[in-house]
Coordinates of N, CA and C in Angstrom, one line a residue:
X79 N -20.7 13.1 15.6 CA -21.7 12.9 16.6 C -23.0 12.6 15.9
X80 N -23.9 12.0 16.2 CA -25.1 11.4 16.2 C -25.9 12.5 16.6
X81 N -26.9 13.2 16.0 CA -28.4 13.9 16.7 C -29.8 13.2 16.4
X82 N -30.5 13.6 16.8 CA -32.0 13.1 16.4 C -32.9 14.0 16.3
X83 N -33.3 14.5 15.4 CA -33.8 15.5 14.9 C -35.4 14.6 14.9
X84 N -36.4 15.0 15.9 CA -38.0 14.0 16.1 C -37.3 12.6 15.2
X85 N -38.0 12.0 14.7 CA -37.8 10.8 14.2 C -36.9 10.4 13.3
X86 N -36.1 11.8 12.8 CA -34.5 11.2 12.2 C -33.5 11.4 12.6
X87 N -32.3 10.5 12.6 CA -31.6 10.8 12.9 C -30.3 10.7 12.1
X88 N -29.0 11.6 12.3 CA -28.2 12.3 11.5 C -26.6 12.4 12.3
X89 N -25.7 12.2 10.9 CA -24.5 12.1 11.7 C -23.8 13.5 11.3
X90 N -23.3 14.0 12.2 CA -23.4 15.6 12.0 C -21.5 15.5 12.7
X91 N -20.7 16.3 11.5 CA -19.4 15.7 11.9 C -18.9 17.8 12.0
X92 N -18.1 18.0 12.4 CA -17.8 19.7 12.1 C -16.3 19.3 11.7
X93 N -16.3 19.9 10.9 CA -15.0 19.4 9.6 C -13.7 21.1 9.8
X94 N -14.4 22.3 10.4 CA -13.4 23.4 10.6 C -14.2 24.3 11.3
X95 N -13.6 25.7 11.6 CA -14.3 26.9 12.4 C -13.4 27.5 12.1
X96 N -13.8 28.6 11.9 CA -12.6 29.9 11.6 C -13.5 31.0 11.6
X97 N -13.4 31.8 13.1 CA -14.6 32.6 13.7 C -15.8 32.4 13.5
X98 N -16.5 32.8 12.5 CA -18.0 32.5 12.0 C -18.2 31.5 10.9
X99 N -17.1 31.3 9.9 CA -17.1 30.4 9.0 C -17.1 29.0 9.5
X100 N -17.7 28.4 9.6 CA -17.8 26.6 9.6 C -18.7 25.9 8.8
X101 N -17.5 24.7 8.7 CA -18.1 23.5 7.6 C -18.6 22.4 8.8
X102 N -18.6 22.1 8.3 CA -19.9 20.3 8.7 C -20.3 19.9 7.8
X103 N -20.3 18.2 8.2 CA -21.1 17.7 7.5 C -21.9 16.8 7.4
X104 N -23.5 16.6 7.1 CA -24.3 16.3 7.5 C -24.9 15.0 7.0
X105 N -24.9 13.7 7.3 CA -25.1 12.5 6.8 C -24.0 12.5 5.2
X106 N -22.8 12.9 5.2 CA -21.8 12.5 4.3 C -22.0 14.0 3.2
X107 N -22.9 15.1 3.5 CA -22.8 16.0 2.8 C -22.4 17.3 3.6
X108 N -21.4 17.8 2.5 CA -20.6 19.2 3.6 C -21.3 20.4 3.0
X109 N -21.3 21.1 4.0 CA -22.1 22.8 4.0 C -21.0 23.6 5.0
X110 N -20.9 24.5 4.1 CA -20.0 25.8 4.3 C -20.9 27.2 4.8
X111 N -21.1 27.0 6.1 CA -22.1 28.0 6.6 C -20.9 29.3 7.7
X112 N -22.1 30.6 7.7 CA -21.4 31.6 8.2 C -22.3 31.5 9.0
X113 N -22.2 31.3 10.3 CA -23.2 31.1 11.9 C -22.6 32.4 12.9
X114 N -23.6 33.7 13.1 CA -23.4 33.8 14.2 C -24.4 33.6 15.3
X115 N -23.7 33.3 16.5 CA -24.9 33.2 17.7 C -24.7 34.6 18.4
X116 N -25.7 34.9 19.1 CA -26.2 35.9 20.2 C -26.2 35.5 21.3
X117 N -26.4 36.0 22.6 CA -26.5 35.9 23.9 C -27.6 35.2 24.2
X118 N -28.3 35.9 23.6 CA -30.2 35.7 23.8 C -30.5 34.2 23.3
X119 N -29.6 33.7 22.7 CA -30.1 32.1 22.4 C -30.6 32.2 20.4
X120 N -30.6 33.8 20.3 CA -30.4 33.7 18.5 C -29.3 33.3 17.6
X121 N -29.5 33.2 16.6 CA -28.6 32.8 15.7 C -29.4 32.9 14.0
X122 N -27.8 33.5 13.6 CA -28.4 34.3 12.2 C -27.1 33.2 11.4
X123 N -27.8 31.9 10.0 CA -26.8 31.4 9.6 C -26.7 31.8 7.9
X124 N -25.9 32.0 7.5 CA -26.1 32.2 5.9 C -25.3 31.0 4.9
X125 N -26.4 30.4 4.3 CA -25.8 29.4 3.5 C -26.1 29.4 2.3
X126 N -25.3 29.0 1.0 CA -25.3 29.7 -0.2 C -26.5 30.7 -0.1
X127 N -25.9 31.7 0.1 CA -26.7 33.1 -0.1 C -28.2 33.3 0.4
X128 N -28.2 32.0 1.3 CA -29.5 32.6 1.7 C -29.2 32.4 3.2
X129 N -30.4 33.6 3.6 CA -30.3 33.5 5.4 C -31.4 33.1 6.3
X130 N -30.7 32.9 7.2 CA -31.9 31.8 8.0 C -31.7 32.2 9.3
X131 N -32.6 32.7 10.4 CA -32.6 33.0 11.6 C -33.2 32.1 12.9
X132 N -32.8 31.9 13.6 CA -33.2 30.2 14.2 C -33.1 30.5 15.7
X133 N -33.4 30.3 16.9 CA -33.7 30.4 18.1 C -33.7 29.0 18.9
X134 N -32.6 29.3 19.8 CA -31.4 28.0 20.0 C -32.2 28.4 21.7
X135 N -33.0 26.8 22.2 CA -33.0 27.0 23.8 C -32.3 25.4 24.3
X136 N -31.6 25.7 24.8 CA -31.0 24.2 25.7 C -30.9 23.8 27.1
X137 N -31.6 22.4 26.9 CA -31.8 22.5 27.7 C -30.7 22.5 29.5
X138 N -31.1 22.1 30.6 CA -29.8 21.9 31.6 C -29.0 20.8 31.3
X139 N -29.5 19.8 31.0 CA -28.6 18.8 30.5 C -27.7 19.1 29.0
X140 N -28.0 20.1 28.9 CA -27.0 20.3 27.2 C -27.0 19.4 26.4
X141 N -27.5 18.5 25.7 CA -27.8 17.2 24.9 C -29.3 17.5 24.7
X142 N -30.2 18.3 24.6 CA -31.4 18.6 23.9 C -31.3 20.1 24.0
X143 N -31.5 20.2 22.5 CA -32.0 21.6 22.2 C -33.8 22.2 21.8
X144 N -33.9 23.1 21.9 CA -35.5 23.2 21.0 C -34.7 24.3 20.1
X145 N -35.2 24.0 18.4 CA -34.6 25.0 18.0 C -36.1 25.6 17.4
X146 N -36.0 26.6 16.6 CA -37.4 27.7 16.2 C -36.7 27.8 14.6
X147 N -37.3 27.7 13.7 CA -36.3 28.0 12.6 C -37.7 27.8 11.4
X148 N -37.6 28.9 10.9 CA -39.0 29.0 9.9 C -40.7 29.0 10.1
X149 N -40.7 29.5 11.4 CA -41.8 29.2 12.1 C -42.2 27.8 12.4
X150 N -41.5 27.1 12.5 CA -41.2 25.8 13.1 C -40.3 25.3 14.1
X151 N -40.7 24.4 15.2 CA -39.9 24.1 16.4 C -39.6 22.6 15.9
X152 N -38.2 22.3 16.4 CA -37.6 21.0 16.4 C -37.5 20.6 17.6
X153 N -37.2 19.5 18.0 CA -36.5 19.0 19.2 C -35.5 18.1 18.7
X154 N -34.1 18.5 19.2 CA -32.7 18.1 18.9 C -32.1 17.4 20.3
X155 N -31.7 16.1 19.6 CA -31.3 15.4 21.1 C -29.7 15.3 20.3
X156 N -28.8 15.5 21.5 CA -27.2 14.7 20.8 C -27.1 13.5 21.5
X157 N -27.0 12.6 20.6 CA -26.6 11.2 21.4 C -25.4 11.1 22.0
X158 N -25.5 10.7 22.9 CA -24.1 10.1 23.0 C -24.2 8.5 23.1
X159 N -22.8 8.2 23.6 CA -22.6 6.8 23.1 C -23.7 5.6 23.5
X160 N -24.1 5.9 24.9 CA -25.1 5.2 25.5 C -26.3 4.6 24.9
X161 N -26.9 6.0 25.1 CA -28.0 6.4 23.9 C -27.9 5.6 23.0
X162 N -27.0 6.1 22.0 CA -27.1 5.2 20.6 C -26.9 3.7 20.8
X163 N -26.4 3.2 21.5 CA -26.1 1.6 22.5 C -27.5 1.1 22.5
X164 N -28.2 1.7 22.8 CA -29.2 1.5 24.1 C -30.4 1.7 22.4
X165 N -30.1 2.7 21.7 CA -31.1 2.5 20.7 C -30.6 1.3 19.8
X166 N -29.3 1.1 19.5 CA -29.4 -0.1 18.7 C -29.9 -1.8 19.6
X167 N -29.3 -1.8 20.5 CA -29.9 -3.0 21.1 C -31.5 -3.2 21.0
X168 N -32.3 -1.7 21.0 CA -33.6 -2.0 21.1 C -34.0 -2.4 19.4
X169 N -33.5 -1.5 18.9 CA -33.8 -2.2 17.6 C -33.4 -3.7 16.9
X170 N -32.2 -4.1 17.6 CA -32.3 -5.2 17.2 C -32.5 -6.5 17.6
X171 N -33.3 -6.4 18.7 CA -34.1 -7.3 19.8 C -34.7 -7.8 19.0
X172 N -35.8 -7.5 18.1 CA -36.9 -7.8 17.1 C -36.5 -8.1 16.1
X173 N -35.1 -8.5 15.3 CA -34.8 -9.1 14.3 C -34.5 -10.3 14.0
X174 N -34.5 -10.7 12.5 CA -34.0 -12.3 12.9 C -32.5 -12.1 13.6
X175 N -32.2 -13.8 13.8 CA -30.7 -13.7 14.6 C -29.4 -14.1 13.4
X176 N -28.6 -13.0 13.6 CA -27.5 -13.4 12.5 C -26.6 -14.4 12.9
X177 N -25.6 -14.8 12.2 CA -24.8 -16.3 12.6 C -23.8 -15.7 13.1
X178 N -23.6 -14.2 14.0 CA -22.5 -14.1 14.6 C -22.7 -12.6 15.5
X179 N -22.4 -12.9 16.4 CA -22.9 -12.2 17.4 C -21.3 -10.9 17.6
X180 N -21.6 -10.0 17.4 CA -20.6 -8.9 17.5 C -20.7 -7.7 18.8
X181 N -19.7 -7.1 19.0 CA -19.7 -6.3 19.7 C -20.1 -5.2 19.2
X182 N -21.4 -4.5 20.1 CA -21.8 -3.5 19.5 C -21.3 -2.2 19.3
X183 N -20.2 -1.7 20.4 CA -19.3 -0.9 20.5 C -17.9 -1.4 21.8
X184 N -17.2 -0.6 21.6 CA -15.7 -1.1 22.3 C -16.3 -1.2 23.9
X185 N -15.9 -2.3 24.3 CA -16.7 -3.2 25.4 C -15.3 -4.1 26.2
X186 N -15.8 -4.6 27.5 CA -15.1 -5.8 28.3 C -16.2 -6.8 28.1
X187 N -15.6 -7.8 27.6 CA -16.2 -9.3 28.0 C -16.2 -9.4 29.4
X188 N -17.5 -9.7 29.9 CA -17.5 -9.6 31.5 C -17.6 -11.3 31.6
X189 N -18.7 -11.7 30.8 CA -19.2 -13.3 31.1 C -19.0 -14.2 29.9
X190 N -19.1 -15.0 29.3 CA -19.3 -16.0 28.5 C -20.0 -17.4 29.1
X191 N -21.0 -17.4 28.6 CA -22.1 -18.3 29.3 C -22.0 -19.6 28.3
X192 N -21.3 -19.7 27.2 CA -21.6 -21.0 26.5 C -20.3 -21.5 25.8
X193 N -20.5 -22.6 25.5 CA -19.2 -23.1 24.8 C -19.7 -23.8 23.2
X194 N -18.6 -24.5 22.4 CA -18.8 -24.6 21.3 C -19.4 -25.8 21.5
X195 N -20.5 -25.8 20.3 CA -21.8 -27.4 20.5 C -22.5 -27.4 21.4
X196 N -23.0 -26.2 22.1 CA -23.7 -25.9 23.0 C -24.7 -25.3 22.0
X197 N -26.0 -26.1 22.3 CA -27.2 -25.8 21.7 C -28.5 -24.9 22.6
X198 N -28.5 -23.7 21.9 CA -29.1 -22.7 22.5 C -30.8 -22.3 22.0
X199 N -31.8 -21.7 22.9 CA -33.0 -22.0 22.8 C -33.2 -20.0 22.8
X200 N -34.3 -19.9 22.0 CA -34.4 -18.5 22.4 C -34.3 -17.8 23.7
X201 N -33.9 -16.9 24.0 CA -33.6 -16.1 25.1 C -32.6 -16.7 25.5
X202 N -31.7 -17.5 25.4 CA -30.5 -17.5 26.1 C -29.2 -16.6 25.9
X203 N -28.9 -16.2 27.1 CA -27.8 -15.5 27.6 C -26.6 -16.2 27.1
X204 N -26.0 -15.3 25.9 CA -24.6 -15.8 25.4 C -23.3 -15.2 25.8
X205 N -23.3 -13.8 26.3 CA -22.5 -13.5 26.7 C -22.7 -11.7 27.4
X206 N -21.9 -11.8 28.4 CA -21.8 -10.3 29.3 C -21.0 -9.5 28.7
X207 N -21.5 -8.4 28.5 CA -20.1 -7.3 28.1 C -20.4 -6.1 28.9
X208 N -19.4 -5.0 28.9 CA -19.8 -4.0 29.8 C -19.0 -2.8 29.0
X209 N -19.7 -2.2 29.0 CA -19.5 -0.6 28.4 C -19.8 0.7 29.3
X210 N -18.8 1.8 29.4 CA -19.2 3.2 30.1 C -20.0 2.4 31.6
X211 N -19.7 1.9 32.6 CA -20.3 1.3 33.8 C -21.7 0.6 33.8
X212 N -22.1 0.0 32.4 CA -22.8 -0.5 32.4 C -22.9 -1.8 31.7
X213 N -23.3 -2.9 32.5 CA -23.4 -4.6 32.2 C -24.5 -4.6 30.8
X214 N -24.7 -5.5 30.3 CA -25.3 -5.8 29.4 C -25.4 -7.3 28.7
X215 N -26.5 -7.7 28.4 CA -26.8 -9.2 28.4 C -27.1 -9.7 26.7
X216 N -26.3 -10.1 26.1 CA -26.5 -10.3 24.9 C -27.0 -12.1 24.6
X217 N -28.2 -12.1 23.9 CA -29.3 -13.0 24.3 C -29.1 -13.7 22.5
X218 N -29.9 -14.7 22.2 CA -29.9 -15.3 21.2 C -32.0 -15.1 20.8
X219 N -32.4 -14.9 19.7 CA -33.6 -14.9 19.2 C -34.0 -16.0 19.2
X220 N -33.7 -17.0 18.3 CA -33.6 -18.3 18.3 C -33.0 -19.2 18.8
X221 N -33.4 -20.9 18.2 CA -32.9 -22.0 18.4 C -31.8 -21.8 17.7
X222 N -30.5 -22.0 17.9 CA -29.0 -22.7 17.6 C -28.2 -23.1 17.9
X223 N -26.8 -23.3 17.4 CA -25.9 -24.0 18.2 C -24.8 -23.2 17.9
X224 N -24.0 -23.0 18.9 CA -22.9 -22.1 19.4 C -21.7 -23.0 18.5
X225 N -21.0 -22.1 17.5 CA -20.1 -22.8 16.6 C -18.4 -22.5 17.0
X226 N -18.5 -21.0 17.2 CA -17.0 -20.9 18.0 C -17.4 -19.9 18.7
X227 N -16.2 -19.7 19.8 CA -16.3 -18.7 21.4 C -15.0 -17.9 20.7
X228 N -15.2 -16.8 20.4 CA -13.9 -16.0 19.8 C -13.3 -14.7 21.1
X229 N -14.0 -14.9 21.7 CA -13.2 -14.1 23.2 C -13.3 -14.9 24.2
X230 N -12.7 -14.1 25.3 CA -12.2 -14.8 26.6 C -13.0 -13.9 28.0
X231 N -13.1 -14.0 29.1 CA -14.0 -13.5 30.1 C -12.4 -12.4 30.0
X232 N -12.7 -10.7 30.3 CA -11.7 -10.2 30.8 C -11.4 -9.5 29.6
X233 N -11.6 -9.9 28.2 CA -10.8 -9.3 26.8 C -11.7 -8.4 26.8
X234 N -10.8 -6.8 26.3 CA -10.9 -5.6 25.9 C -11.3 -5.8 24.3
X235 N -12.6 -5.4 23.6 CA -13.0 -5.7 22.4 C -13.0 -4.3 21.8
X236 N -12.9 -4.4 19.8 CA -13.7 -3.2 19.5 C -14.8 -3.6 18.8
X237 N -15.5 -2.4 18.4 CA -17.0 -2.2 17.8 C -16.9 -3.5 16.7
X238 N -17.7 -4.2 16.6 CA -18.2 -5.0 15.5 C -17.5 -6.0 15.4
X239 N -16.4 -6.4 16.5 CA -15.5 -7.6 17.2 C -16.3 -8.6 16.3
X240 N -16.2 -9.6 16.0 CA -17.0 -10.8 16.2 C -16.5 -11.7 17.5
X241 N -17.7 -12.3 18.6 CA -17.6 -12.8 19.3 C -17.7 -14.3 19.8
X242 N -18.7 -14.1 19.1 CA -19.7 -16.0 18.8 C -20.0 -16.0 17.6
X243 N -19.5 -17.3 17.2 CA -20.2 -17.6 15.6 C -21.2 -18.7 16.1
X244 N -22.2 -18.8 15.6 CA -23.6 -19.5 15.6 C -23.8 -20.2 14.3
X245 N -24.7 -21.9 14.6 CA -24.9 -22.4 13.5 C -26.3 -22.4 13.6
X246 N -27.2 -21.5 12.6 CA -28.5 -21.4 12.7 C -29.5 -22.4 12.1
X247 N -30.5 -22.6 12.8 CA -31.4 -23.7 12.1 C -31.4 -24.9 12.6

């Protein structure tokens, strides 16, 4: 799973549990921690030999925590899939355009708006997909021309599919 710890964010995987003993691991590095929690929202973790006491409040939605840990407060969001959807699209609205347009995660082709030799102008709508009940409009940055249509209205895709190949320039 994906968290966002303020301005970073982290792939946080839990690898075992065996009562208090749990591994995880944290952007590709594993830690062998002894965690216990309390009622109260405390928690006492001990990691190579040292201990660390931290104050866990969550919120009603369960997907943000505030935690207290060293006389310091965090705010911990868990993404889920949306979220991170919804954060990559915004980030890559503002890049250049690559010569092939993919699926950003396992999606339905809802639309296909162009065909091959179809010369496209920024902001055009290249194709519909829809994820978790929600539509979504995948747009072109630039001028180019649509080189091949590698789905069909209706095809079940996965993440990083290629969909449209584009001839840029």
């Amino acid at each position: 799973m994906e968290i966002q710890i303020g301005n970073r964010l982290a792939e946080v995987t839990l690898l075992s549990k065996e009562g208090n003993k749990v591994a995880i691991e944290i952007d590709g590095k594993v830690y062998n921690v002894d965690i216990c929690m309390f009622a109260n929202g405390q928690c006492s973790i001990l990691n190579n030999g040292l201990s660390y006491n931290a104050t866990l409040v969550k919120s009603d939605t369960g997907k943000h925590y505030r935690v207290g840990l060293n006389y310091s407060n965090y705010e911990i969001d868990m993404l889920d899939t949306q979220a991170k959807y919804m954060r990559m699209r915004k980030k890559t609205d503002n890049e250049k355009q690559a010569d092939k347009i993919k699926a950003p995660m396992p999606c339905k082709v809802v639309k296909v708006y162009v065909t091959p030799g179809q010369e496209l102008q920024p902001g055009d709508t290249v194709i519909t997909i829809e994820a978790m009940k929600m539509q979504s409009n995948i747009n072109v940055t630039e001028a180019c021309t649509v080189a091949e249509v590698k789905c069909a209205e209706g095809d079940s895709v996965m993440a990083e599919q290629v969909l449209v190949t584009l001839k840029l320039g």
